[in-house]
């Protein structure tokens, strides 16, 4: 004997896997963006290391 809840869980599986495909596509696009912008990110990080950020004097931690 199967309960209604068990049946719903089995039927929900395909529906739950669909958003993962979209997430995978978004991850791929984000990874491509990161690779393309690696030099700019590194340059920005170096500027922050050298000069800090505008709020350095305002932080209490």
PDB file of N, CA and C in Angstrom:
ATOM      1  N   UNK A   1       0.844  -1.182   0.000  1.00  0.00           N
ATOM      2  CA  UNK A   1       0.000   0.000   0.000  1.00  0.00           C
ATOM      3  C   UNK A   1       0.889   1.245   0.000  1.00  0.00           C
ATOM      4  N   UNK A   2       0.632   2.158  -0.916  1.00  0.00           N
ATOM      5  CA  UNK A   2       1.386   3.412  -0.972  1.00  0.00           C
ATOM      6  C   UNK A   2       0.488   4.553  -0.546  1.00  0.00           C
ATOM      7  N   UNK A   3       1.049   5.482   0.123  1.00  0.00           N
ATOM      8  CA  UNK A   3       0.265   6.635   0.553  1.00  0.00           C
ATOM      9  C   UNK A   3       0.250   7.684  -0.552  1.00  0.00           C
ATOM     10  N   UNK A   4      -0.632   8.629  -0.428  1.00  0.00           N
ATOM     11  CA  UNK A   4      -0.714   9.720  -1.395  1.00  0.00           C
ATOM     12  C   UNK A   4       0.577  10.529  -1.391  1.00  0.00           C
ATOM     13  N   UNK A   5       1.146  10.712  -0.230  1.00  0.00           N
ATOM     14  CA  UNK A   5       2.386  11.470  -0.118  1.00  0.00           C
ATOM     15  C   UNK A   5       3.508  10.787  -0.884  1.00  0.00           C
ATOM     16  N   UNK A   6       3.626   9.455  -0.755  1.00  0.00           N
ATOM     17  CA  UNK A   6       4.654   8.720  -1.487  1.00  0.00           C
ATOM     18  C   UNK A   6       4.459   8.881  -2.987  1.00  0.00           C
ATOM     19  N   UNK A   7       3.224   8.815  -3.435  1.00  0.00           N
ATOM     20  CA  UNK A   7       2.923   8.962  -4.854  1.00  0.00           C
ATOM     21  C   UNK A   7       3.306  10.357  -5.348  1.00  0.00           C
ATOM     22  N   UNK A   8       2.997  11.370  -4.572  1.00  0.00           N
ATOM     23  CA  UNK A   8       3.334  12.742  -4.961  1.00  0.00           C
ATOM     24  C   UNK A   8       4.836  12.945  -5.025  1.00  0.00           C
ATOM     25  N   UNK A   9       5.565  12.334  -4.101  1.00  0.00           N
ATOM     26  CA  UNK A   9       7.018  12.459  -4.111  1.00  0.00           C
ATOM     27  C   UNK A   9       7.596  11.866  -5.384  1.00  0.00           C
ATOM     28  N   UNK A  10       7.096  10.715  -5.781  1.00  0.00           N
ATOM     29  CA  UNK A  10       7.601  10.085  -7.000  1.00  0.00           C
ATOM     30  C   UNK A  10       7.255  10.922  -8.221  1.00  0.00           C
ATOM     31  N   UNK A  11       6.079  11.482  -8.265  1.00  0.00           N
ATOM     32  CA  UNK A  11       5.660  12.275  -9.416  1.00  0.00           C
ATOM     33  C   UNK A  11       6.339  13.647  -9.446  1.00  0.00           C
ATOM     34  N   UNK A  12       6.789  14.121  -8.328  1.00  0.00           N
ATOM     35  CA  UNK A  12       7.417  15.436  -8.271  1.00  0.00           C
ATOM     36  C   UNK A  12       8.852  15.404  -8.793  1.00  0.00           C
ATOM     37  N   UNK A  13       9.452  14.247  -8.830  1.00  0.00           N
ATOM     38  CA  UNK A  13      10.857  14.146  -9.212  1.00  0.00           C
ATOM     39  C   UNK A  13      11.169  14.788 -10.561  1.00  0.00           C
ATOM     40  N   UNK A  14      10.438  14.490 -11.631  1.00  0.00           N
ATOM     41  CA  UNK A  14      10.754  15.149 -12.911  1.00  0.00           C
ATOM     42  C   UNK A  14      10.585  16.670 -12.846  1.00  0.00           C
ATOM     43  N   UNK A  15       9.600  17.122 -12.112  1.00  0.00           N
ATOM     44  CA  UNK A  15       9.377  18.563 -11.994  1.00  0.00           C
ATOM     45  C   UNK A  15      10.524  19.233 -11.247  1.00  0.00           C
ATOM     46  N   UNK A  16      11.060  18.557 -10.272  1.00  0.00           N
ATOM     47  CA  UNK A  16      12.155  19.134  -9.501  1.00  0.00           C
ATOM     48  C   UNK A  16      13.455  19.161 -10.280  1.00  0.00           C
ATOM     49  N   UNK A  17      13.614  18.285 -11.244  1.00  0.00           N
ATOM     50  CA  UNK A  17      14.860  18.246 -12.002  1.00  0.00           C
ATOM     51  C   UNK A  17      14.904  19.319 -13.092  1.00  0.00           C
ATOM     52  N   UNK A  18      13.778  19.839 -13.527  1.00  0.00           N
ATOM     53  CA  UNK A  18      13.750  20.861 -14.578  1.00  0.00           C
ATOM     54  C   UNK A  18      14.483  22.144 -14.195  1.00  0.00           C
ATOM     55  N   UNK A  19      14.284  22.689 -13.001  1.00  0.00           N
ATOM     56  CA  UNK A  19      15.019  23.914 -12.664  1.00  0.00           C
ATOM     57  C   UNK A  19      16.532  23.715 -12.651  1.00  0.00           C
ATOM     58  N   UNK A  20      16.977  22.505 -12.412  1.00  0.00           N
ATOM     59  CA  UNK A  20      18.417  22.253 -12.393  1.00  0.00           C
ATOM     60  C   UNK A  20      19.034  22.491 -13.767  1.00  0.00           C
ATOM     61  N   UNK A  21      18.302  22.210 -14.819  1.00  0.00           N
ATOM     62  CA  UNK A  21      18.796  22.464 -16.174  1.00  0.00           C
ATOM     63  C   UNK A  21      18.999  23.965 -16.355  1.00  0.00           C
ATOM     64  N   UNK A  22      18.042  24.755 -15.893  1.00  0.00           N
ATOM     65  CA  UNK A  22      18.165  26.206 -15.983  1.00  0.00           C
ATOM     66  C   UNK A  22      19.347  26.690 -15.146  1.00  0.00           C
ATOM     67  N   UNK A  23      19.501  26.136 -13.956  1.00  0.00           N
ATOM     68  CA  UNK A  23      20.625  26.519 -13.098  1.00  0.00           C
ATOM     69  C   UNK A  23      21.939  26.181 -13.767  1.00  0.00           C
ATOM     70  N   UNK A  24      21.987  25.043 -14.425  1.00  0.00           N
ATOM     71  CA  UNK A  24      23.201  24.625 -15.113  1.00  0.00           C
ATOM     72  C   UNK A  24      23.551  25.613 -16.214  1.00  0.00           C
ATOM     73  N   UNK A  25      22.551  26.067 -16.948  1.00  0.00           N
ATOM     74  CA  UNK A  25      22.759  27.048 -18.007  1.00  0.00           C
ATOM     75  C   UNK A  25      23.247  28.372 -17.420  1.00  0.00           C
ATOM     76  N   UNK A  26      22.640  28.798 -16.316  1.00  0.00           N
ATOM     77  CA  UNK A  26      23.063  30.035 -15.655  1.00  0.00           C
ATOM     78  C   UNK A  26      24.483  29.904 -15.131  1.00  0.00           C
ATOM     79  N   UNK A  27      24.827  28.737 -14.590  1.00  0.00           N
ATOM     80  CA  UNK A  27      26.175  28.514 -14.076  1.00  0.00           C
ATOM     81  C   UNK A  27      27.181  28.619 -15.210  1.00  0.00           C
ATOM     82  N   UNK A  28      26.854  28.031 -16.342  1.00  0.00           N
ATOM     83  CA  UNK A  28      27.756  28.062 -17.492  1.00  0.00           C
ATOM     84  C   UNK A  28      27.985  29.497 -17.959  1.00  0.00           C
ATOM     85  N   UNK A  29      26.934  30.272 -18.043  1.00  0.00           N
ATOM     86  CA  UNK A  29      27.061  31.671 -18.461  1.00  0.00           C
ATOM     87  C   UNK A  29      27.872  32.467 -17.438  1.00  0.00           C
ATOM     88  N   UNK A  30      27.641  32.210 -16.166  1.00  0.00           N
ATOM     89  CA  UNK A  30      28.391  32.913 -15.123  1.00  0.00           C
ATOM     90  C   UNK A  30      29.867  32.543 -15.169  1.00  0.00           C
ATOM     91  N   UNK A  31      30.150  31.281 -15.405  1.00  0.00           N
ATOM     92  CA  UNK A  31      31.540  30.829 -15.477  1.00  0.00           C
ATOM     93  C   UNK A  31      32.244  31.464 -16.675  1.00  0.00           C
ATOM     94  N   UNK A  32      31.563  31.544 -17.817  1.00  0.00           N
ATOM     95  CA  UNK A  32      32.140  32.186 -19.000  1.00  0.00           C
ATOM     96  C   UNK A  32      32.416  33.665 -18.721  1.00  0.00           C
ATOM     97  N   UNK A  33      31.483  34.327 -18.042  1.00  0.00           N
ATOM     98  CA  UNK A  33      31.672  35.735 -17.690  1.00  0.00           C
ATOM     99  C   UNK A  33      32.895  35.883 -16.794  1.00  0.00           C
ATOM    100  N   UNK A  34      33.014  34.993 -15.808  1.00  0.00           N
ATOM    101  CA  UNK A  34      34.141  35.064 -14.878  1.00  0.00           C
ATOM    102  C   UNK A  34      35.469  34.888 -15.607  1.00  0.00           C
ATOM    103  N   UNK A  35      35.541  33.928 -16.507  1.00  0.00           N
ATOM    104  CA  UNK A  35      36.775  33.685 -17.265  1.00  0.00           C
ATOM    105  C   UNK A  35      37.116  34.904 -18.121  1.00  0.00           C
ATOM    106  N   UNK A  36      36.106  35.446 -18.800  1.00  0.00           N
ATOM    107  CA  UNK A  36      36.317  36.601 -19.671  1.00  0.00           C
ATOM    108  C   UNK A  36      36.803  37.818 -18.881  1.00  0.00           C
ATOM    109  N   UNK A  37      36.320  37.970 -17.658  1.00  0.00           N
ATOM    110  CA  UNK A  37      36.615  39.161 -16.866  1.00  0.00           C
ATOM    111  C   UNK A  37      37.692  38.961 -15.804  1.00  0.00           C
ATOM    112  N   UNK A  38      38.375  37.825 -15.830  1.00  0.00           N
ATOM    113  CA  UNK A  38      39.418  37.549 -14.839  1.00  0.00           C
ATOM    114  C   UNK A  38      40.477  38.649 -14.773  1.00  0.00           C
ATOM    115  N   UNK A  39      41.002  39.138 -15.902  1.00  0.00           N
ATOM    116  CA  UNK A  39      42.006  40.213 -15.809  1.00  0.00           C
ATOM    117  C   UNK A  39      41.458  41.487 -15.149  1.00  0.00           C
ATOM    118  N   UNK A  40      40.239  41.863 -15.469  1.00  0.00           N
ATOM    119  CA  UNK A  40      39.648  43.071 -14.884  1.00  0.00           C
ATOM    120  C   UNK A  40      39.405  42.888 -13.389  1.00  0.00           C
ATOM    121  N   UNK A  41      38.968  41.710 -12.993  1.00  0.00           N
ATOM    122  CA  UNK A  41      38.737  41.431 -11.573  1.00  0.00           C
ATOM    123  C   UNK A  41      40.055  41.491 -10.811  1.00  0.00           C
ATOM    124  N   UNK A  42      41.103  40.919 -11.381  1.00  0.00           N
ATOM    125  CA  UNK A  42      42.428  40.941 -10.743  1.00  0.00           C
ATOM    126  C   UNK A  42      42.936  42.376 -10.610  1.00  0.00           C
ATOM    127  N   UNK A  43      42.741  43.184 -11.647  1.00  0.00           N
ATOM    128  CA  UNK A  43      43.180  44.581 -11.602  1.00  0.00           C
ATOM    129  C   UNK A  43      42.414  45.355 -10.529  1.00  0.00           C
ATOM    130  N   UNK A  44      41.123  45.140 -10.454  1.00  0.00           N
ATOM    131  CA  UNK A  44      40.301  45.802  -9.436  1.00  0.00           C
ATOM    132  C   UNK A  44      40.750  45.395  -8.032  1.00  0.00           C
ATOM    133  N   UNK A  45      40.977  44.100  -7.841  1.00  0.00           N
ATOM    134  CA  UNK A  45      41.419  43.616  -6.531  1.00  0.00           C
ATOM    135  C   UNK A  45      42.761  44.221  -6.139  1.00  0.00           C
ATOM    136  N   UNK A  46      43.644  44.399  -7.094  1.00  0.00           N
ATOM    137  CA  UNK A  46      44.949  45.012  -6.814  1.00  0.00           C
ATOM    138  C   UNK A  46      44.783  46.472  -6.388  1.00  0.00           C
ATOM    139  N   UNK A  47      43.884  47.187  -7.038  1.00  0.00           N
ATOM    140  CA  UNK A  47      43.607  48.579  -6.655  1.00  0.00           C
ATOM    141  C   UNK A  47      43.077  48.636  -5.224  1.00  0.00           C
ATOM    142  N   UNK A  48      42.202  47.707  -4.872  1.00  0.00           N
ATOM    143  CA  UNK A  48      41.650  47.666  -3.517  1.00  0.00           C
ATOM    144  C   UNK A  48      42.748  47.367  -2.500  1.00  0.00           C
ATOM    145  N   UNK A  49      43.644  46.456  -2.839  1.00  0.00           N
ATOM    146  CA  UNK A  49      44.755  46.138  -1.935  1.00  0.00           C
ATOM    147  C   UNK A  49      45.623  47.374  -1.709  1.00  0.00           C
ATOM    148  N   UNK A  50      45.900  48.105  -2.771  1.00  0.00           N
ATOM    149  CA  UNK A  50      46.780  49.274  -2.671  1.00  0.00           C
ATOM    150  C   UNK A  50      46.116  50.468  -1.991  1.00  0.00           C
ATOM    151  N   UNK A  51      44.841  50.704  -2.309  1.00  0.00           N
ATOM    152  CA  UNK A  51      44.189  51.936  -1.872  1.00  0.00           C
ATOM    153  C   UNK A  51      43.045  51.734  -0.890  1.00  0.00           C
ATOM    154  N   UNK A  52      42.606  50.513  -0.686  1.00  0.00           N
ATOM    155  CA  UNK A  52      41.466  50.255   0.190  1.00  0.00           C
ATOM    156  C   UNK A  52      40.159  50.641  -0.480  1.00  0.00           C
ATOM    157  N   UNK A  53      39.099  50.640   0.303  1.00  0.00           N
ATOM    158  CA  UNK A  53      37.784  51.035  -0.202  1.00  0.00           C
ATOM    159  C   UNK A  53      37.323  52.287   0.540  1.00  0.00           C
ATOM    160  N   UNK A  54      36.349  52.968  -0.022  1.00  0.00           N
ATOM    161  CA  UNK A  54      35.915  54.250   0.529  1.00  0.00           C
ATOM    162  C   UNK A  54      35.444  54.140   1.972  1.00  0.00           C
ATOM    163  N   UNK A  55      34.939  52.995   2.377  1.00  0.00           N
ATOM    164  CA  UNK A  55      34.354  52.873   3.712  1.00  0.00           C
ATOM    165  C   UNK A  55      35.327  52.345   4.763  1.00  0.00           C
ATOM    166  N   UNK A  56      36.596  52.203   4.430  1.00  0.00           N
ATOM    167  CA  UNK A  56      37.564  51.680   5.400  1.00  0.00           C
ATOM    168  C   UNK A  56      37.563  52.481   6.705  1.00  0.00           C
ATOM    169  N   UNK A  57      37.460  53.781   6.615  1.00  0.00           N
ATOM    170  CA  UNK A  57      37.498  54.610   7.829  1.00  0.00           C
ATOM    171  C   UNK A  57      36.170  54.598   8.589  1.00  0.00           C
ATOM    172  N   UNK A  58      35.125  54.075   7.979  1.00  0.00           N
ATOM    173  CA  UNK A  58      33.806  54.070   8.610  1.00  0.00           C
ATOM    174  C   UNK A  58      33.486  52.763   9.328  1.00  0.00           C
ATOM    175  N   UNK A  59      34.255  51.723   9.067  1.00  0.00           N
ATOM    176  CA  UNK A  59      33.952  50.406   9.648  1.00  0.00           C
ATOM    177  C   UNK A  59      34.351  50.351  11.118  1.00  0.00           C
ATOM    178  N   UNK A  60      33.576  49.607  11.877  1.00  0.00           N
ATOM    179  CA  UNK A  60      33.864  49.406  13.295  1.00  0.00           C
ATOM    180  C   UNK A  60      34.304  47.981  13.591  1.00  0.00           C
ATOM    181  N   UNK A  61      34.597  47.202  12.590  1.00  0.00           N
ATOM    182  CA  UNK A  61      35.009  45.811  12.818  1.00  0.00           C
ATOM    183  C   UNK A  61      36.353  45.545  12.230  1.00  0.00           C
TER     184      UNK A  61
END
